[in-house]
XYZ file of C-alpha atoms in Angstrom:
786
model
C 23.233 88.623 -11.755
C 22.275 86.369 -8.838
C 18.467 86.344 -8.366
C 17.228 87.240 -4.913
C 14.538 85.181 -3.194
C 11.952 87.887 -3.800
C 12.596 87.789 -7.530
C 11.828 84.060 -7.820
C 8.304 83.262 -9.011
C 6.939 80.513 -6.806
C 4.195 78.448 -8.529
C 0.755 79.082 -7.114
C 0.094 75.429 -6.321
C 3.290 75.262 -4.253
C 2.167 78.284 -2.249
C -1.236 76.675 -1.680
C 0.358 73.371 -0.678
C 2.582 75.211 1.769
C -0.436 76.929 3.327
C -2.288 73.610 3.592
C 0.723 71.937 5.192
C 1.093 74.801 7.645
C -2.608 74.600 8.550
C -2.267 70.839 8.970
C 0.636 71.296 11.359
C -1.284 73.915 13.309
C -4.281 71.596 13.661
C -2.033 68.743 14.776
C -0.386 70.928 17.396
C -3.766 72.194 18.584
C -5.092 68.632 18.697
C -2.073 67.422 20.669
C -2.258 70.339 23.114
C -5.982 69.932 23.738
C -5.758 66.207 24.340
C -2.762 66.572 26.652
C -4.520 69.327 28.591
C -7.764 67.370 28.777
C -6.099 64.124 29.861
C -3.810 65.887 32.325
C -6.547 67.940 33.924
C -9.285 65.292 34.010
C -7.211 62.363 35.154
C -5.041 64.495 37.411
C -8.119 65.651 39.319
C -9.540 62.147 39.456
C -6.214 60.757 40.678
C -6.116 63.373 43.426
C -9.589 62.310 44.468
C -8.532 58.663 44.579
C -5.467 59.470 46.650
C -7.639 61.467 49.033
C -9.962 58.478 49.416
C -6.992 56.168 50.020
C -5.786 58.543 52.728
C -9.234 58.527 54.336
C -9.178 54.732 54.154
C -6.347 54.660 56.700
C -8.642 56.357 59.197
C -11.398 53.819 58.485
C -9.056 50.928 59.191
C -7.718 52.717 62.238
C -11.219 53.105 63.632
C -11.970 49.444 62.894
C -8.753 48.339 64.573
C -9.464 50.428 67.627
C -12.905 48.841 67.858
C -11.335 45.358 67.458
C -13.573 44.519 64.503
C -11.131 44.127 61.607
C -11.631 40.367 61.369
C -15.407 40.680 61.790
C -15.508 43.338 59.029
C -13.406 41.122 56.773
C -15.712 38.172 57.395
C -18.827 40.275 56.845
C -17.383 41.688 53.624
C -16.422 38.233 52.311
C -19.960 36.989 52.927
C -21.490 40.119 51.414
C -19.245 40.097 48.322
C -19.853 36.395 47.700
C -23.606 36.868 47.947
C -23.500 39.890 45.673
C -21.439 37.924 43.151
C -24.004 35.117 43.098
C -26.904 37.567 42.727
C -25.063 39.436 39.980
C -24.559 36.190 38.060
C -28.240 35.409 38.546
C -29.191 38.776 37.055
C -26.889 38.144 34.095
C -28.575 34.749 33.691
C -31.948 36.494 33.655
C -30.653 38.941 31.079
C -29.524 36.129 28.789
C -32.856 34.311 29.160
C -34.735 37.562 28.561
C -32.764 38.068 25.336
C -33.771 34.601 24.138
C -37.452 35.220 24.950
C -37.346 38.724 23.501
C -35.907 37.451 20.228
C -38.389 34.563 20.095
C -41.300 37.024 20.291
C -39.852 39.179 17.491
C -38.081 41.705 19.754
C -41.164 43.918 20.226
C -40.720 47.562 21.335
C -39.731 48.008 24.972
C -42.583 50.425 25.600
C -44.205 50.226 29.033
C -47.555 51.226 27.518
C -50.178 49.012 25.925
C -50.420 49.483 22.183
C -52.457 48.477 19.172
C -51.300 48.314 15.561
C -52.766 51.268 13.690
C -51.075 50.407 10.376
C -48.722 47.615 9.325
C -46.039 48.520 6.790
C -46.054 44.975 5.430
C -49.478 45.641 3.915
C -48.367 48.655 1.860
C -47.691 48.637 -1.871
C -43.960 48.569 -1.115
C -43.784 46.395 2.051
C -41.487 47.459 4.892
C -40.801 46.073 8.354
C -42.173 49.231 9.998
C -45.520 49.584 11.757
C -47.483 52.385 13.366
C -48.524 51.697 16.953
C -51.209 53.635 18.769
C -50.305 54.165 22.420
C -53.248 53.331 24.660
C -53.354 55.805 27.545
C -52.984 54.250 30.997
C -55.811 54.341 33.502
C -56.522 57.837 34.755
C -55.001 59.553 31.706
C -57.402 61.145 29.221
C -56.489 62.097 25.673
C -58.531 64.229 23.292
C -59.038 63.552 19.588
C -58.994 67.261 18.779
C -55.541 67.785 20.314
C -52.580 67.664 17.975
C -51.299 64.043 17.803
C -47.688 63.014 18.294
C -45.800 60.534 16.130
C -42.483 59.403 17.650
C -39.792 57.838 15.455
C -37.155 55.936 17.430
C -33.646 55.265 16.088
C -33.039 52.149 14.041
C -29.340 52.006 14.852
C -28.787 48.417 15.889
C -31.335 48.368 18.715
C -35.070 47.939 18.644
C -37.726 50.601 19.208
C -39.240 51.884 22.416
C -36.497 53.926 24.090
C -38.711 57.026 23.861
C -41.409 55.416 26.006
C -39.995 52.800 28.347
C -40.491 54.990 31.435
C -43.511 56.910 32.739
C -41.371 60.073 32.663
C -40.568 59.936 28.951
C -41.497 61.587 25.670
C -44.572 59.366 25.419
C -45.565 59.981 29.022
C -45.208 63.758 28.766
C -47.395 63.946 25.632
C -50.051 61.596 27.048
C -50.367 63.494 30.302
C -50.908 66.682 28.305
C -53.883 65.019 26.606
C -52.331 64.355 23.186
C -52.941 61.158 21.204
C -49.559 59.445 20.767
C -48.421 57.109 18.013
C -45.123 55.255 17.854
C -43.214 54.107 14.782
C -41.740 50.683 15.523
C -39.968 48.119 13.359
C -39.399 44.384 13.241
C -35.922 42.853 13.522
C -35.470 41.940 9.859
C -36.215 44.139 6.835
C -38.557 43.060 4.074
C -37.044 41.794 0.861
C -35.625 44.601 -1.325
C -36.709 47.234 1.226
C -35.118 50.660 0.723
C -35.083 53.818 2.810
C -37.274 55.423 0.149
C -39.857 52.722 0.915
C -39.478 53.451 4.640
C -39.986 57.160 4.018
C -43.145 56.478 1.998
C -44.432 54.199 4.768
C -43.830 56.888 7.392
C -45.653 59.395 5.199
C -48.590 57.012 4.995
C -48.484 56.672 8.782
C -48.818 60.462 9.087
C -51.781 60.461 6.719
C -53.419 57.664 8.705
C -53.064 59.719 11.894
C -54.682 62.639 10.068
C -57.595 60.423 9.026
C -58.065 59.266 12.623
C -58.008 62.833 13.995
C -59.714 65.035 11.372
C -60.368 67.875 13.863
C -56.751 68.066 15.038
C -53.875 70.016 13.537
C -51.141 68.204 11.617
C -49.190 65.735 13.798
C -46.032 66.662 15.668
C -43.201 64.386 14.535
C -40.528 63.553 17.118
C -37.294 61.995 15.860
C -34.726 60.527 18.259
C -31.086 60.166 17.163
C -31.165 58.363 13.777
C -34.925 58.868 13.837
C -34.137 62.591 13.679
C -32.652 62.566 10.208
C -35.419 60.154 9.176
C -37.916 62.785 10.366
C -36.163 65.499 8.364
C -36.105 63.277 5.283
C -39.830 62.595 5.725
C -40.638 66.317 6.042
C -38.378 67.350 3.147
C -39.986 64.790 0.825
C -43.538 65.493 2.089
C -43.626 69.136 3.262
C -47.425 69.348 3.176
C -48.351 66.614 5.679
C -46.350 67.200 8.868
C -46.752 69.561 11.785
C -43.830 70.790 13.928
C -40.713 68.615 14.035
C -38.746 67.827 17.205
C -35.234 66.536 16.507
C -33.498 65.079 19.575
C -29.775 64.301 19.496
C -29.919 63.782 15.740
C -26.778 63.943 13.559
C -27.379 66.145 10.525
C -23.958 67.646 9.643
C -21.783 64.570 9.883
C -18.338 66.078 9.302
C -18.695 68.662 12.061
C -17.079 68.654 15.490
C -14.285 70.222 17.466
C -10.591 69.453 17.351
C -9.768 67.547 20.508
C -13.296 66.147 20.818
C -15.832 63.996 18.949
C -13.535 61.194 17.792
C -16.436 59.131 16.443
C -16.627 61.279 13.308
C -13.259 59.906 12.154
C -14.497 56.314 11.842
C -15.273 56.620 8.149
C -11.763 57.773 7.286
C -9.884 55.290 9.445
C -12.064 52.223 8.938
C -12.549 52.320 5.165
C -15.660 54.382 4.456
C -18.601 52.356 3.185
C -16.485 49.249 2.499
C -16.912 47.586 5.949
C -20.692 47.997 5.707
C -20.730 46.321 2.282
C -18.453 43.489 3.392
C -20.400 42.842 6.603
C -23.677 42.889 4.650
C -22.310 40.262 2.288
C -21.056 38.144 5.197
C -24.568 38.488 6.632
C -26.015 37.145 3.361
C -27.556 40.490 2.417
C -28.300 41.776 5.944
C -26.214 44.087 8.094
C -26.186 43.007 11.729
C -27.093 45.800 14.163
C -24.761 44.223 16.736
C -21.881 45.865 14.859
C -23.361 49.311 15.490
C -24.022 48.534 19.147
C -20.403 47.440 19.571
C -19.256 50.753 18.082
C -21.392 52.644 20.603
C -19.943 50.572 23.456
C -16.405 51.389 22.385
C -17.115 55.086 22.800
C -17.227 54.558 26.570
C -15.640 51.170 27.328
C -15.219 51.962 31.014
C -18.970 52.274 31.406
C -20.089 49.544 29.024
C -17.518 46.845 29.842
C -17.048 47.474 33.549
C -19.013 50.336 35.116
C -22.561 49.093 34.550
C -21.619 45.612 35.783
C -19.933 46.978 38.873
C -23.002 49.102 39.623
C -25.058 45.905 39.458
C -22.545 44.066 41.667
C -22.587 46.920 44.202
C -26.380 46.698 44.533
C -27.670 43.505 42.891
C -31.063 43.732 44.587
C -31.891 47.422 44.153
C -30.284 47.705 40.710
C -31.659 44.503 39.197
C -34.861 45.833 37.628
C -33.186 48.957 36.272
C -30.372 46.879 34.754
C -32.674 44.335 33.117
C -35.029 47.025 31.857
C -32.306 48.854 29.959
C -30.507 45.713 28.779
C -33.689 44.374 27.194
C -33.527 47.312 24.792
C -29.741 47.427 24.470
C -29.515 43.748 23.490
C -32.462 43.647 21.095
C -30.319 43.664 17.948
C -32.013 44.581 14.672
C -30.909 44.309 11.064
C -30.816 46.379 7.896
C -30.376 45.177 4.379
C -27.404 46.239 2.282
C -29.267 48.979 0.413
C -30.326 50.668 3.658
C -26.972 50.679 5.439
C -25.213 51.694 2.245
C -27.499 54.715 1.788
C -26.944 55.795 5.384
C -23.164 55.551 5.183
C -22.717 56.947 1.661
C -25.290 59.711 1.770
C -24.959 60.741 5.404
C -22.041 59.646 7.569
C -19.325 59.593 4.934
C -20.816 61.708 2.148
C -22.527 64.370 4.332
C -24.888 65.032 1.444
C -28.132 65.802 3.273
C -27.138 69.177 4.697
C -25.410 70.080 1.424
C -28.529 69.485 -0.663
C -27.102 66.525 -2.583
C -28.764 63.558 -0.854
C -30.853 61.453 -3.221
C -33.482 59.251 -1.612
C -34.035 57.424 -4.911
C -33.225 57.940 -8.560
C -34.340 61.383 -9.690
C -35.478 62.477 -6.224
C -33.178 64.783 -4.297
C -33.854 65.951 -0.746
C -33.750 69.668 0.045
C -34.105 70.677 3.696
C -35.261 74.115 2.503
C -38.456 72.444 1.329
C -39.500 71.794 4.935
C -42.293 74.167 5.955
C -42.924 72.835 9.457
C -41.347 74.552 12.476
C -38.271 72.672 13.717
C -37.047 72.269 17.293
C -33.527 70.858 17.683
C -32.382 69.486 21.044
C -28.638 68.917 21.477
C -26.232 68.597 24.403
C -22.598 69.343 25.158
C -22.495 66.026 27.010
C -23.471 64.055 23.892
C -20.395 62.198 22.601
C -22.331 60.624 19.720
C -24.096 63.699 18.304
C -22.275 66.838 19.475
C -24.054 70.200 19.065
C -22.078 70.998 15.911
C -23.447 67.920 14.152
C -26.956 68.699 15.363
C -26.917 72.369 14.277
C -24.445 73.046 11.451
C -26.962 71.874 8.840
C -28.721 75.209 9.415
C -25.607 77.123 8.340
C -25.090 74.750 5.401
C -28.681 75.081 4.181
C -29.546 78.777 4.434
C -27.703 81.875 3.199
C -28.249 83.526 6.571
C -30.923 83.985 9.212
C -32.795 86.388 6.901
C -33.461 83.588 4.428
C -35.023 81.543 7.217
C -37.463 84.430 7.779
C -38.138 84.895 4.088
C -39.045 81.240 3.730
C -41.416 81.518 6.673
C -39.449 78.940 8.641
C -39.059 78.777 12.413
C -36.022 76.931 13.748
C -35.571 76.724 17.513
C -32.589 75.050 19.098
C -31.760 74.176 22.683
C -28.333 73.025 23.928
C -28.148 71.234 27.272
C -24.984 71.604 29.313
C -24.198 68.018 30.254
C -26.774 65.283 29.560
C -25.415 62.355 27.546
C -26.766 60.978 24.292
C -29.091 58.360 25.748
C -30.092 60.716 28.542
C -31.756 62.968 25.957
C -34.308 60.202 25.357
C -34.472 58.251 28.637
C -33.578 60.645 31.463
C -36.509 61.305 33.786
C -35.140 64.743 34.672
C -34.933 65.680 30.994
C -38.494 64.427 30.453
C -39.789 66.463 33.401
C -38.070 69.643 32.299
C -36.876 69.923 28.694
C -39.380 67.564 27.007
C -42.236 68.991 29.067
C -41.302 72.508 27.995
C -40.933 71.428 24.363
C -44.424 69.907 24.546
C -45.779 73.176 25.924
C -43.930 75.103 23.222
C -45.708 73.078 20.527
C -48.920 74.890 21.434
C -47.420 78.280 20.642
C -44.638 77.758 18.121
C -46.703 78.623 15.057
C -47.514 82.060 16.527
C -43.778 82.785 16.668
C -42.458 85.044 13.908
C -40.261 83.203 11.390
C -36.577 83.156 12.274
C -33.793 81.388 14.127
C -34.175 81.175 17.917
C -32.513 79.622 20.926
C -34.885 78.275 23.554
C -33.727 79.178 27.056
C -35.201 77.818 30.274
C -34.536 80.863 32.429
C -36.065 80.113 35.806
C -37.783 77.364 37.779
C -40.849 78.151 39.850
C -41.940 75.528 42.367
C -40.580 72.050 43.041
C -41.314 68.464 42.085
C -44.448 67.767 40.078
C -45.557 71.366 40.595
C -42.410 72.820 39.034
C -42.926 75.303 36.240
C -40.324 77.061 34.143
C -40.001 80.497 32.592
C -39.054 79.970 28.963
C -37.904 82.518 26.400
C -36.982 82.371 22.728
C -33.930 84.504 21.969
C -33.387 85.485 18.364
C -30.092 84.228 16.992
C -27.876 84.708 13.940
C -25.830 82.233 11.933
C -22.748 83.588 13.712
C -24.118 82.205 16.985
C -24.224 78.696 15.549
C -20.767 79.047 14.018
C -19.481 80.154 17.424
C -20.441 76.722 18.761
C -17.891 75.361 16.280
C -15.373 78.040 17.331
C -15.913 79.735 13.947
C -13.571 77.231 12.325
C -14.753 74.385 10.111
C -11.565 74.098 8.068
C -10.877 70.641 9.513
C -13.930 69.322 7.660
C -12.070 69.538 4.346
C -10.302 66.244 5.046
C -13.610 64.387 5.077
C -14.069 65.178 1.379
C -11.097 62.928 0.614
C -12.651 60.238 2.812
C -15.846 60.436 0.742
C -13.965 60.056 -2.523
C -11.770 57.204 -1.292
C -14.904 55.504 0.029
C -16.441 55.615 -3.441
C -13.259 54.270 -5.029
C -12.959 51.522 -2.406
C -16.549 50.382 -2.894
C -16.103 50.219 -6.670
C -12.924 48.132 -6.356
C -14.615 45.802 -3.882
C -17.710 45.369 -6.060
C -15.665 44.641 -9.175
C -12.881 42.489 -7.732
C -13.999 40.842 -4.509
C -17.740 41.019 -3.975
C -18.733 38.253 -6.425
C -16.405 35.857 -4.621
C -17.644 36.818 -1.134
C -21.293 36.505 -2.123
C -20.665 33.148 -3.788
C -18.943 31.738 -0.696
C -21.324 32.979 2.010
C -24.366 30.761 2.556
C -27.309 31.378 4.918
C -25.778 28.850 7.309
C -22.432 30.656 7.353
C -24.201 33.989 7.880
C -26.157 32.545 10.822
C -22.956 31.127 12.355
C -21.184 34.471 12.053
C -24.173 36.270 13.516
C -24.450 33.912 16.490
C -20.732 34.164 17.233
C -20.713 37.952 17.415
C -19.106 38.965 20.754
C -22.060 41.242 21.559
C -24.312 38.149 21.546
C -21.899 35.632 23.006
C -21.116 37.670 26.120
C -24.840 37.830 26.899
C -25.935 34.302 25.976
C -23.013 32.634 27.775
C -24.746 33.521 31.034
C -28.155 32.209 29.930
C -29.607 28.747 30.510
C -28.086 27.665 27.228
C -24.954 27.335 29.311
C -25.608 24.180 31.433
C -23.477 25.537 34.270
C -25.775 28.544 34.678
C -28.860 26.347 35.192
C -27.456 25.284 38.523
C -27.333 28.880 39.670
C -31.041 29.491 40.131
C -31.464 27.511 43.363
C -28.216 28.892 44.753
C -29.387 32.429 44.048
C -32.726 31.755 45.776
C -30.980 30.507 48.908
C -28.559 33.440 48.769
C -31.439 35.890 48.601
C -33.076 34.330 51.652
C -29.800 34.367 53.612
C -28.767 37.812 52.360
C -26.625 39.681 54.856
C -25.259 42.987 53.593
C -22.100 44.441 55.107
C -22.423 47.659 57.069
C -21.958 50.844 55.070
C -18.901 51.856 57.106
C -17.105 48.558 56.475
C -13.570 49.566 55.360
C -13.362 46.663 52.929
C -16.352 48.090 51.055
C -14.413 51.328 50.723
C -11.438 49.398 49.314
C -13.804 47.865 46.766
C -15.175 51.267 45.742
C -11.677 52.712 45.362
C -10.619 49.681 43.321
C -13.672 50.059 41.044
C -13.012 53.775 40.566
C -9.384 53.046 39.636
C -10.452 50.416 37.083
C -12.957 52.831 35.549
C -10.320 55.538 35.376
C -7.886 53.135 33.715
C -10.474 52.380 31.052
C -11.178 56.089 30.615
C -7.468 56.917 30.333
C -7.002 54.279 27.626
C -10.093 55.624 25.840
C -8.802 59.194 25.953
C -5.353 58.124 24.745
C -6.979 56.088 21.964
C -9.115 59.053 20.895
C -6.051 61.298 20.819
C -4.175 58.808 18.649
C -7.267 58.352 16.489
C -7.612 62.057 15.804
C -3.877 62.676 15.305
C -3.773 59.818 12.791
C -6.759 61.157 10.860
C -5.403 64.704 10.729
C -1.956 63.435 9.708
C -3.390 61.477 6.792
C -6.327 63.525 5.569
C -5.047 67.009 6.365
C -2.193 66.743 3.854
C -2.000 68.712 0.565
C -2.372 65.487 -1.410
C -5.630 64.603 0.345
C -6.912 68.134 -0.207
C -6.248 67.655 -3.903
C -7.807 64.188 -3.917
C -10.994 65.373 -2.195
C -11.391 68.619 -4.149
C -14.301 67.242 -6.207
C -16.208 66.349 -3.027
C -15.356 69.440 -0.955
C -18.294 71.489 -2.174
C -20.914 73.530 -0.402
C -24.470 73.816 -1.631
C -25.150 76.869 -3.751
C -26.724 79.551 -1.596
C -28.030 82.987 -2.359
C -25.828 85.946 -1.577
C -27.498 87.498 1.495
C -27.457 90.862 -0.292
C -29.648 89.396 -3.053
C -32.402 88.138 -0.757
C -34.238 91.474 -0.814
C -34.524 91.300 -4.581
C -36.113 87.876 -4.782
C -39.389 88.163 -6.764
C -41.528 86.875 -3.889
C -39.938 89.378 -1.486
C -40.449 92.259 -3.887
C -44.082 91.274 -4.396
C -44.684 91.276 -0.639
C -42.925 94.620 -0.135
C -45.134 96.202 -2.794
C -48.102 95.376 -0.553
C -46.724 97.109 2.530
C -49.688 99.521 2.631
C -52.307 96.889 1.816
C -54.260 94.898 4.361
C -56.535 95.386 7.331
C -56.953 94.694 11.028
C -55.350 91.241 10.952
C -52.263 92.397 9.054
C -51.821 95.426 11.320
C -51.980 93.452 14.583
C -49.593 90.750 13.339
C -47.186 93.395 12.038
C -47.123 95.258 15.361
C -46.543 92.036 17.298
C -43.571 91.181 15.082
C -42.163 94.703 15.496
C -42.424 94.415 19.285
C -40.734 91.000 19.292
C -37.907 92.337 17.151
C -37.395 95.302 19.445
C -36.863 92.901 22.360
C -34.675 90.415 20.508
C -36.460 87.611 22.370
C -39.966 86.361 23.095
C -41.102 85.136 26.500
C -43.382 82.151 26.302
C -46.127 83.722 28.413
C -46.387 86.472 25.787
C -46.299 83.852 23.062
C -49.122 81.984 24.789
C -51.275 85.136 24.828
C -50.385 85.730 21.187
C -51.332 82.155 20.321
C -54.635 82.490 22.141
C -55.511 85.656 20.207
C -54.344 84.412 16.811
C -55.944 80.974 17.002
C -59.042 81.313 19.184
C -60.195 84.946 18.895
C -62.070 86.475 16.010
C -61.325 87.625 13.361
C -58.106 85.556 13.490
C -59.695 82.194 14.326
C -61.612 82.168 11.043
C -58.430 82.614 9.013
C -57.331 79.001 9.399
C -53.802 77.804 9.976
C -52.453 78.162 6.444
C -53.738 81.703 5.877
C -52.538 82.776 9.314
C -49.065 81.339 8.644
C -48.962 83.168 5.299
C -49.839 86.476 6.988
C -47.150 86.020 9.634
C -44.599 85.261 6.935
C -45.590 88.267 4.799
C -45.498 90.690 7.718
C -42.169 89.263 8.898
C -40.643 89.993 5.496
C -42.019 93.534 5.525
C -40.593 94.177 9.001
C -37.283 92.581 8.029
C -36.638 94.791 5.017
C -38.770 97.905 5.590
C -39.068 98.364 9.337
C -39.729 102.129 9.351
C -42.110 101.939 6.417
C -43.919 99.065 8.148
C -44.700 101.414 11.054
C -45.468 104.480 8.935
C -48.033 102.592 6.826
C -50.013 101.264 9.807
C -52.663 104.023 9.386
C -53.310 102.732 5.864
C -54.176 99.318 7.306
C -56.351 100.756 10.064
C -58.427 103.487 8.462
C -61.042 103.829 11.233
C -60.322 105.144 14.732
C -62.218 102.288 16.401
C -60.077 99.769 14.508
C -56.924 101.537 15.656
C -58.015 101.550 19.296
C -58.973 97.879 19.199
C -55.714 96.873 17.462
C -53.592 98.690 20.069
C -55.579 97.074 22.876
C -54.870 93.635 21.427
C -51.167 94.408 21.113
C -50.972 95.795 24.663
C -52.786 92.754 26.052
C -50.212 90.449 24.468
C -47.237 92.652 25.425
C -48.106 92.458 29.133
C -47.589 94.892 31.982
C -45.425 97.997 31.770
C -43.272 96.751 34.655
C -42.142 93.749 32.606
C -41.574 95.723 29.422
C -38.092 96.505 28.112
C -37.293 100.145 27.185
C -37.041 99.333 23.466
C -40.428 97.638 23.552
C -42.038 100.604 25.316
C -40.497 103.015 22.816
C -41.847 100.977 19.886
C -45.306 100.839 21.487
C -45.280 104.608 21.993
C -44.436 105.007 18.321
C -47.473 102.899 17.389
C -49.678 105.234 19.439
C -48.174 108.299 17.781
C -48.404 107.095 14.192
C -52.000 105.946 14.700
C -52.990 109.253 16.279
C -53.897 107.674 19.615
C -53.327 109.143 23.099
C -50.012 108.455 24.799
C -49.629 105.234 26.773
C -51.461 105.259 30.091
C -49.962 104.119 33.385
C -51.490 100.680 32.874
C -52.043 98.646 29.735
C -54.974 96.487 28.729
C -54.874 93.324 30.854
C -57.914 91.487 29.461
C -58.349 90.060 26.004
C -60.395 92.654 24.045
C -61.415 90.246 21.273
C -64.289 87.749 21.335
C -63.290 84.089 21.518
C -64.585 81.531 19.057
C -65.917 78.781 21.369
C -65.723 76.125 18.653
C -62.002 76.611 17.963
C -59.722 74.481 20.166
C -56.682 74.735 17.967
C -54.362 76.311 20.538
C -55.396 74.137 23.458
C-alpha cells in the first residue's frame, strides 16, 4: 500500500519550523513592501516639489533677463556667498574654540540659569561623578518652599547635562514660573573609579532625600527623566518606592525590543553590530572608559542629512541670524562625556540588548532585582510618533509587559498617564519651545491634580486651545484606556521581537569568548597614552577641532571675518542664484535621506533574514521569556482584594464621597482636568479630607477604586451604610455635584449615575441646577494642592 500524504506523521518540530519560516517570509515581504512604499511615496513627493521649484526657476531667470540684471544678480550672489562662507567658517572656528574652553572648565551643564551645588556625589560613601544643582530663579520669578519641588535628570548618553534647561521656554523654565523649586541632576565628564549604576542610583536617592530635607513642608519631589534619564528615574523609583513623588518620563526607552516593521531601525544595532562586544572592546581601548563620542556618532547616523549637511547649510544660509542658535546647541552636542566599562555594560546587557527591565529580570547589583510594579508614584509618559530614537512602542510597551491588565494597575493603586505627540522629534521633546509652552506646561499643571485621579491607565489628551500666545490655555482630559489600546500602537503584533532573544544570547556568548580569549591581550596592550590618542582622533572630535585655533590656518580667519561683517552685503531675496542654491541644498538633503532610507531597509531586511530563522528561534528560546503575570481572572481573588471587598459596607463620609467620584468618572470613561482640579481642591484642602494626609487619602482612593472595579452595583447599594444620617447624605451629594459641574456639561451616563445616587440615598431628584460652590470648609493652613 502506498501511503498518502495525509497518512504521514510529520514531526512536531518540523511543523513548528515551517510555521516560523513562513512567518519570517511574511515579515520580510511586509518589511520590503513598507520600505518600498515609504521610499516611493516620500521621495516621489519631494522630487515633484523639486521639479516644480526648478520649473519656477525658469520664470525667475526670465524676469531677471527681462530686467537686464542677470550679471548684476550673479555678481551680488558671488559676493554674498563668499561672505557667508567666511562667516560660516568663523562660526565653526568659534565652535571649536568653545569646545576647547568648555572641556577645560569640566564641560559644565549648558543651563542658562544660575545654580549652586546642593550636594556633591563625590562626597558620598560610594563616590560618583553626579551632583545635585539647585536652580536659582531669575529676577522677577518667585518660588515657594511649600510647593512640590522638581528634580530633573538629564540623559547621560554621550553628551553633558543641561538640555532640559538651556532655554527660557524649557522644563526648568515652566516649573520655575509656576513657583516650584527646581533641582537639576548633573554629572562630570569622567566617572569616579569603580563607579557603578547602583552607586549612581543610591546617589540620586540621596539627592531626593536632600530635597525633602530642604523643603519639609512640601510634598515628595516630582522626578523628571529625559531620554536615558527616564529609565534612570524608573530604576530610582523601583528601588526606592517610598521617597519619590510623581514621575515624568520624556522620550525614554523602556521596552527596547519594540517597534514597527518598516520603522525604527535603531533597535537592530545590537543584533547587527555584535551585542555588548563593541562596548567592551571600546572600553578596553579607552583604558577602562567608554567614550561618549561613539554614542553621539550613532545618533548622527540616524539622520545624516541633517547632521552632516543640513545644519551646516542652515548656518551658511544665515550665518548672522543663525550663529547664536547654532553655537548654543553645539556647545551641548559636542560636550562628550564618558562612562566606565561597568556602566556601559550594564546598560547594554540589561536594557538595550537584554530588555530585562520591563520583564522584571534587571538586576541593579548582586541580589537586588528591579521590579517596576514596586513603583507607587504616579507615572506620566510622554512619547512621539516623530521620535526616531524612542518610538512610542518602546516608551509604552513596558506597561503591557509589567501588568496582567489594566485592572492590576488599579488594584495596585497605580496611575499611569501617557501622551503621544503626532510629530515632534526626539530632541524636540526636551528643547522645543512650543512643546514647553504646551505639553510641558500642561504636564506641570497636571502634577497638581494627578493624585486625586482614580488609579488606572489613562491617555492625556489636549482637546482644545483657548486664547493665543502667553495667554493660551488648554482643555485637557484623561481618557481611560485598556492594554489593548497600547498594543494597538504596535499593530497588535510583537512577534518580530522574538529574534532579539537570540541576539541577547549571542551577545552573552560573544562577551564570554572575548573576555576569555582576547580581552587580556587588549588590556595589556592599551596604555593611557594610546587611549588618549584614540580618543583625540575620534572623527566626532577631529571635525570640530580642525576648525579651531589649534589649526594655524584658522587663526588668520578672525580679522577676515571682522572685515567681512563690516562690509556685509546680502543678496536680494528674489535673486535667482539664491533659488538655485536652495534647490541644490534640498537635492543634497534628499540624496542623504534616500541613502539613509535605503540603508535602513537593508538593515532591517538583514536582521529579519538572520534572526527570524527557525535556528535563531531555537537558539534564543532560553531568553525569549515574559515575566510571570497573574491571570486577569485571578486578580479578584487576591487576598488584599478580598479583604477590601469585605469592607464594602464599612466607612463614613470620606469613603462615600471618594466612592461616588470614582463611580462618576467610570461612567464617563474620561476625566476633564477642570473637574479633577475641583476634586483635588476638595480632597486636599477641604475638611475632613485635608486632615487625612496624603498617604491615608491615597489608600482610600485605592480601596474605593477596587470596590468599584469588582462590585460596582454593590458599591452603590451600600452607600446608605456609609452615610447613616440625612445631613451627611445631603452634604456628600452636594460635594459630588460641585465637583461634577453643571448639568449642561454632563454626559447622559454621568447624569444617570448621579440620579441613582439620589435614589439610593433617599434624596429628592436632581434639581435643574447643581451645587456650584464648594460646600465644605477649607483648611487655610493646607497648601498641598496649590
